[in-house]
Structures are given as C-alpha cells and as structure tokens.
Rosetta silent file (secondary structure, phi, psi, omega in degrees, C-alpha in Angstrom):
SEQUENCE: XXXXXXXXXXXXXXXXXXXXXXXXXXXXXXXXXXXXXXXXXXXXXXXXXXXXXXXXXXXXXXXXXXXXXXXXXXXXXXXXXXXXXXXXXXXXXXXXXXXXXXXXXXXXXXXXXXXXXXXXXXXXXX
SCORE:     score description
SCORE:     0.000 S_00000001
   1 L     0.000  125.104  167.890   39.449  -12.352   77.353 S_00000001
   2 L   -56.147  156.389  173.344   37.573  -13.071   74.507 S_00000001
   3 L   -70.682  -21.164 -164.851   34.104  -15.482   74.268 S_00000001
   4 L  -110.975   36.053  175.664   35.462  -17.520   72.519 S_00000001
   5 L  -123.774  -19.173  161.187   38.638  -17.991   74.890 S_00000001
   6 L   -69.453  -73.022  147.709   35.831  -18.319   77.132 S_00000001
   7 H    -3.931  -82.433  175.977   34.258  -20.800   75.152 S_00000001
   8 H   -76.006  -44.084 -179.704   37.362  -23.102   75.056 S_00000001
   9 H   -49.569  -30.982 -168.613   38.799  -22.651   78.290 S_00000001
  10 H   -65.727  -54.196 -152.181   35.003  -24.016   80.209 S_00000001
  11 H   -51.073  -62.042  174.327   35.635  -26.887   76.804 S_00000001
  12 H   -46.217  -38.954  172.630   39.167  -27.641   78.744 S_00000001
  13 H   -83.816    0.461 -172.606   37.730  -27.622   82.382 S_00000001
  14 H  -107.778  -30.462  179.896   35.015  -30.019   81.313 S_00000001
  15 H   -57.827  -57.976 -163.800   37.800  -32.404   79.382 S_00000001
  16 H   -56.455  -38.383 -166.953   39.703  -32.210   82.882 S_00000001
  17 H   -80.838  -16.829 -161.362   36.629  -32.915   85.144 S_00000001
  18 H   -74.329  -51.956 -163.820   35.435  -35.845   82.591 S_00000001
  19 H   -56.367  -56.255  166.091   39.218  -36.916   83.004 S_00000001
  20 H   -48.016  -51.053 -177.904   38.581  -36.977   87.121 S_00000001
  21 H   -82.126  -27.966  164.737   35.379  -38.576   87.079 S_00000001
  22 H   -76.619  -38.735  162.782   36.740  -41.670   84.579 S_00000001
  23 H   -21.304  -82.245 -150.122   39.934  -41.619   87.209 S_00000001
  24 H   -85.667  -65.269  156.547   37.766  -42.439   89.954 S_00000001
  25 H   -15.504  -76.414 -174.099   35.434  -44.907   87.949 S_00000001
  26 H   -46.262  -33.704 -172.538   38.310  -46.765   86.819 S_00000001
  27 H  -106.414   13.227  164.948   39.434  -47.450   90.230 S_00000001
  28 H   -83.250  -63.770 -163.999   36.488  -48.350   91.531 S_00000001
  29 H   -48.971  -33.204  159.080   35.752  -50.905   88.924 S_00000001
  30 H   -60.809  -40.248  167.794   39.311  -52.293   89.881 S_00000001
  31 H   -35.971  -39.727 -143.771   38.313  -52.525   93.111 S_00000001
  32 H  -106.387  -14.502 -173.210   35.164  -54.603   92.422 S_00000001
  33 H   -69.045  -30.174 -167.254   37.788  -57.180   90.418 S_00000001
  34 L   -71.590   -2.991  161.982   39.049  -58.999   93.701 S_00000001
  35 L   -61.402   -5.559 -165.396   35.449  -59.826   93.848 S_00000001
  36 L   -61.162  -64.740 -138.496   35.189  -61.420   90.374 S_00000001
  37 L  -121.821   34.962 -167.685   35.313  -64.773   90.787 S_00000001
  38 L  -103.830  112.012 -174.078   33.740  -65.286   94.914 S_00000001
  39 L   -85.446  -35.898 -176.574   30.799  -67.126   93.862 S_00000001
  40 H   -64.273  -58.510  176.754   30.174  -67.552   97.763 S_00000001
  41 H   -58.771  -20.051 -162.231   30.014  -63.456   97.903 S_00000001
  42 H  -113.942  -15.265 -179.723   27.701  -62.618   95.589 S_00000001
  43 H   -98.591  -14.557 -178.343   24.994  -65.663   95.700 S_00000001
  44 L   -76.670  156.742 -165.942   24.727  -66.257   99.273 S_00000001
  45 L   -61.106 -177.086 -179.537   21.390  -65.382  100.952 S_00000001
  46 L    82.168  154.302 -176.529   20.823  -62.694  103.004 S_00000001
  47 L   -96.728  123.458 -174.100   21.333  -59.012  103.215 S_00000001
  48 L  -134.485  142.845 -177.635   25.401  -58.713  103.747 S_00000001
  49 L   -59.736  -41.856  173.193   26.551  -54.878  104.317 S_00000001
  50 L   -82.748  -21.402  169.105   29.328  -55.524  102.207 S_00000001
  51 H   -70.524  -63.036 -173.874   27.843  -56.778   99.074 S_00000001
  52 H   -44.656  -29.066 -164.941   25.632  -53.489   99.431 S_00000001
  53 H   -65.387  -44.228 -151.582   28.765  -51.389   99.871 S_00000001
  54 H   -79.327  -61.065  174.679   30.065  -53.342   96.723 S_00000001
  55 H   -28.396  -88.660 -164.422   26.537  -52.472   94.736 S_00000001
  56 H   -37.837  -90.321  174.929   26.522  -48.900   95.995 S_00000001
  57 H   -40.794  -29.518  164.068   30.063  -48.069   94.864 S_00000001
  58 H  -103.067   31.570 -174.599   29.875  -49.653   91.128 S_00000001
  59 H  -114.874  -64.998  177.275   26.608  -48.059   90.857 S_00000001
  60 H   -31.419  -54.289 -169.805   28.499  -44.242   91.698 S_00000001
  61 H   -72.551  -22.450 -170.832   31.165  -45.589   89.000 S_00000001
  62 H   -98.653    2.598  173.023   29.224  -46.296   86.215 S_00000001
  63 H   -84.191  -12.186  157.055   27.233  -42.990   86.962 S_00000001
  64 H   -55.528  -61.551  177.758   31.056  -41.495   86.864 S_00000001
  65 H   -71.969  -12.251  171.352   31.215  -42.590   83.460 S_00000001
  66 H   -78.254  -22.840 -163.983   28.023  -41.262   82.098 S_00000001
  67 H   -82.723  -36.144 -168.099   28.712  -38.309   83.550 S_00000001
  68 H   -69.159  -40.193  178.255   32.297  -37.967   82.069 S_00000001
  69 H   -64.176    5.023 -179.892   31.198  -39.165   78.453 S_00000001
  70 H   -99.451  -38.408  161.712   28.253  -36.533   78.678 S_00000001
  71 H   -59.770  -27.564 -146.380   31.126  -33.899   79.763 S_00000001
  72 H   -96.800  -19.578 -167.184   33.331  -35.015   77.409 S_00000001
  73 H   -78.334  -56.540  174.771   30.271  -34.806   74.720 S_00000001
  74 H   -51.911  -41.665 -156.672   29.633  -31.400   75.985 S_00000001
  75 H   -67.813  -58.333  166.783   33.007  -30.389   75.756 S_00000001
  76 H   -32.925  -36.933  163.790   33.344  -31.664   72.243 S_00000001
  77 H   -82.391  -23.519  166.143   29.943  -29.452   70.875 S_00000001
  78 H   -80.820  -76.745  148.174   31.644  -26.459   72.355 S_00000001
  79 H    31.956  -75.484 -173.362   34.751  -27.201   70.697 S_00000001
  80 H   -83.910  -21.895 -159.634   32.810  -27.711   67.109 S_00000001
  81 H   -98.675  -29.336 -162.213   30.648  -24.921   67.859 S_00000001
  82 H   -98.955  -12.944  176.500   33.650  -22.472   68.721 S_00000001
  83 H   -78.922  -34.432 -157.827   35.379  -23.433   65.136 S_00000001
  84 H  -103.606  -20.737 -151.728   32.298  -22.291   63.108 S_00000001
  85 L   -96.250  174.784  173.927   30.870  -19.323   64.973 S_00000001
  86 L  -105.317   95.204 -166.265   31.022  -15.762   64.687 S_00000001
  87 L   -93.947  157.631  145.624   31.612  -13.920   68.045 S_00000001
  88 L   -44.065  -19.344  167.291   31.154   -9.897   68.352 S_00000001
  89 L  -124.574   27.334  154.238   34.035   -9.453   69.750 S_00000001
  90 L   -72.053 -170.292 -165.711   36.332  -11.108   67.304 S_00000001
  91 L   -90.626  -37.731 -110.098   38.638   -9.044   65.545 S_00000001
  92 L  -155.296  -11.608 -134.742   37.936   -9.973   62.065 S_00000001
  93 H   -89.327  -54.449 -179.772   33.748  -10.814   63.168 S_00000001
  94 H   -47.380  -57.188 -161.387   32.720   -7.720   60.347 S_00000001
  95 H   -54.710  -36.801 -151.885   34.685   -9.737   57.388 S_00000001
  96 H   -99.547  -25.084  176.120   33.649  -12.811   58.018 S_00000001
  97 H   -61.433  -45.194 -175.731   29.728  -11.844   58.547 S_00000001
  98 H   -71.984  -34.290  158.510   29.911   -9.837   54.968 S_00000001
  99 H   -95.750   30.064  147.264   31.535  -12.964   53.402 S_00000001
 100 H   -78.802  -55.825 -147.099   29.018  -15.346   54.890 S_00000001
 101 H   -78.812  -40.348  154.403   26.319  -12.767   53.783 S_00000001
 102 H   -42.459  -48.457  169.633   28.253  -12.642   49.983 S_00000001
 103 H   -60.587  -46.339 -168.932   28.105  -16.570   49.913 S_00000001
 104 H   -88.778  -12.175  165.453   24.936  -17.202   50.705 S_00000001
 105 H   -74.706  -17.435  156.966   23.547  -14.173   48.115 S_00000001
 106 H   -69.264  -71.010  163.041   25.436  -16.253   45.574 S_00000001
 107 H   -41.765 -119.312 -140.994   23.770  -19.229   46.287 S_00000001
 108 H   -11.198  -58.427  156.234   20.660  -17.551   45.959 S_00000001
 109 H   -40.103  -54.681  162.242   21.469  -16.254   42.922 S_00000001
 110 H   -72.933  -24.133  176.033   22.530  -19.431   40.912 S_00000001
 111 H   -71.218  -25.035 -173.398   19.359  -20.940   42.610 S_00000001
 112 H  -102.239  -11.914  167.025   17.272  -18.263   40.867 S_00000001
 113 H   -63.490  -49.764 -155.077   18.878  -18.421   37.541 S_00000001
 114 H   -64.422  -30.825 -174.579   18.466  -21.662   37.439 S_00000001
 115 L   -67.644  -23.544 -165.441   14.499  -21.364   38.014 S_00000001
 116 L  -110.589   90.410  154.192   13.871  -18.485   35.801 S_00000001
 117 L  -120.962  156.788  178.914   15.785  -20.438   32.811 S_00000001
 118 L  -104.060  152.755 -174.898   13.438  -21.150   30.341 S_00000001
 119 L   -65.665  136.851  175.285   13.245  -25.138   29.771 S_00000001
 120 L   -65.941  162.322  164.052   14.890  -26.808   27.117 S_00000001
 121 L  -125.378  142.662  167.738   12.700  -29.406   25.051 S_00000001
 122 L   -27.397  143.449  175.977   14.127  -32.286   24.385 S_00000001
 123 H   -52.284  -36.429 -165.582   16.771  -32.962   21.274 S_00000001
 124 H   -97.380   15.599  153.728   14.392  -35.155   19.411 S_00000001
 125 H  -140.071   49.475  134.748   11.117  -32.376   19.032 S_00000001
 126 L   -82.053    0.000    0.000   13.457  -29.708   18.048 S_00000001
C-alpha cells in the first residue's frame, strides 16, 4: 500500500466517523423536539433531573457536530493535500519532482530577464 492510499483511506474513515457522529447528533436533536413547545418544562423552578438529562444530551450533540465538521474538515485537507503532493513512493515521484524543479527554474528565469532588461525611456524623450 502506498502513502498516499494511506493518505485517502484514514480521509475515508474520518468522512465515515464524521458521518456517525452527525447520525447520532441528529437524533438527539430530534429527541429534544417533543420538548419544543412545554413552556411548563423548561421555565419551572427548581432543579428537575430531567431537564438536566435534556441539557446534558444536546450539549454531547452539538459537541457531535463540531467534532464531525472538524473531521470532515480534516478529511477534506487530506484529500487536497493528497492531489498536490509528491510521495517517494509514487511511481512516477522522479518526473514529476524534475518537472516541478524545470517550472519553477523557468519562472526564475523570466523573473531575471525581466530585471536585468535595461529600461525603456519613455516615447516622448526619445
């Protein structure tokens, strides 16, 4: 197996666990709907077990969804990261380092002509 079959498969288990962790969000936060509109549950005085229960569990879920958009974030910079890079043990990893290294001495090159040009003067004091 290659790194960068490496790379993407962890990119795949982190889409799946992101996928698991909104799963379980989502059904809390359904949960918390038959609760919507009991004005009587959530303002009356007192410490009630079950309103804490209710806290405590949409408190887990919305820390389920930061965690899955921060997996899903991660997964996404491996992803982008695994498109552009060069591993050592690609096949092809010599070509493409000698035409990266070819590209960017070309840029260099038109960058240095252009400085050692000598300046024009304007049309109107030739």
């Amino acid at each position: 197996m290659t790194y960068r079959e490496h790379r993407l498969r962890k990119a795949e288990r982190l889409h799946g666990w992101a996928e698991k962790r909104g799963a379980k969000a989502a059904t809390v936060h359904q949960e918390r709907e038959r609760y919507h509109g009991d004005i009587a549950f959530w303002t009356q005085p007192g410490r009630i077990p079950e309103r804490d229960r209710v806290h405590a569990r949409g408190r887990r879920a919305w820390e389920h969804d930061g965690k899955a958009r921060d997996m899903n974030r991660r997964a996404a910079g491996i992803e982008a990261g695994a498109e552009r890079a060069i591993y050592s043990d690609d096949p092809d990893a010599c070509e493409q380092l000698q035409g990266q290294r070819c590209c960017r001495w070309q840029e260099g090159a038109t960058v240095g002509c252009r400085l050692r040009r000598r300046p024009r003067r304007p049309a109107f004091l030739r």
